[in-house]
Amino acid sequence: HEWLWRSSSDLGYPAILSERKADVQTFYTTYDKAEMRKIIKKYNISYIIIGTVERSRFGADLQENLLMQLGEVLYTNDVVTIIKVT
C-alpha cells in the first residue's frame, strides 16, 4: 500500500487505484472528521502513520491534530506519529 503515498505518477492506474489515491488525499487533508471516519471504515484502517512523506506531500493541508483525535497516539517523535484508530 505504501506506493500509493509515495508514487507521483497516475499514468496507467486503474480506476480503483485513482479512487484510493484520492481517498488518501482527502483523508489526510479534510477538515471533516466524519469524512475521515468514512474512509477508515471503507478501507478498514487500523493505524494511521504521519511521517516525513505525509508532511512533505500534504504540507500545510495536513490535518495532523485532527488525525490524532481519531485514536490513541501509540508513538510520536520529531519524525513520525503512529495512531491506533479507535
XYZ file of C-alpha atoms in Angstrom:
86
model
C 0.000 0.000 0.000
C 2.865 2.444 0.628
C 3.450 3.102 -3.065
C 0.076 4.883 -3.162
C 1.515 7.557 -0.894
C 4.943 7.621 -2.471
C 4.150 7.314 -6.194
C 3.992 10.544 -8.164
C 2.534 9.311 -11.442
C -1.086 8.498 -12.223
C -0.236 7.019 -15.623
C -1.780 3.611 -16.092
C -3.614 3.485 -12.764
C -6.812 1.518 -12.936
C -9.845 3.481 -11.754
C -9.857 1.815 -8.333
C -6.300 2.954 -7.627
C -7.077 6.500 -8.691
C -10.047 6.421 -6.319
C -7.858 5.148 -3.490
C -5.241 7.822 -4.144
C -7.962 10.480 -3.997
C -9.240 8.978 -0.735
C -5.730 9.151 0.753
C -5.516 12.826 -0.229
C -8.923 13.511 1.301
C -8.145 11.508 4.443
C -5.017 13.454 5.309
C -6.333 16.901 4.338
C -10.063 17.126 5.104
C -11.386 19.200 7.988
C -14.359 16.799 8.209
C -13.859 14.137 10.889
C -16.939 12.250 9.622
C -15.310 12.002 6.185
C -12.145 10.639 7.807
C -14.234 8.026 9.664
C -15.972 7.081 6.402
C -12.586 6.404 4.769
C -11.407 4.470 7.851
C -14.459 2.231 7.560
C -14.158 1.873 3.766
C -10.566 0.585 3.958
C -10.735 -0.997 7.430
C -7.862 1.206 8.629
C -6.365 0.213 11.995
C -3.334 2.515 12.160
C -2.557 5.980 10.829
C 1.034 6.926 10.059
C 2.099 10.554 9.825
C 5.720 10.808 8.762
C 8.024 12.790 6.535
C 6.307 11.549 3.359
C 2.875 12.684 4.512
C 4.178 16.020 5.795
C 6.028 16.622 2.544
C 3.164 15.542 0.288
C 0.323 17.357 2.064
C 2.254 20.269 3.601
C 0.124 22.890 5.326
C -3.035 20.989 4.297
C -2.138 18.015 6.541
C -4.668 17.801 9.383
C -2.297 16.231 11.903
C -4.128 17.397 15.028
C -7.480 16.196 13.706
C -5.996 12.839 12.685
C -4.623 12.372 16.205
C -8.181 12.729 17.546
C -9.218 9.570 15.662
C -7.496 7.218 18.071
C -4.690 6.617 20.510
C -1.239 8.015 19.746
C 0.996 4.977 20.226
C 4.273 6.649 19.341
C 5.469 10.075 18.357
C 8.800 11.820 17.856
C 10.116 14.591 15.605
C 9.796 12.362 12.523
C 6.781 10.087 12.858
C 3.470 9.721 14.670
C 1.656 6.373 14.851
C -2.023 6.387 15.781
C -4.145 3.332 16.587
C -7.664 4.028 15.325
C -10.357 3.636 17.978
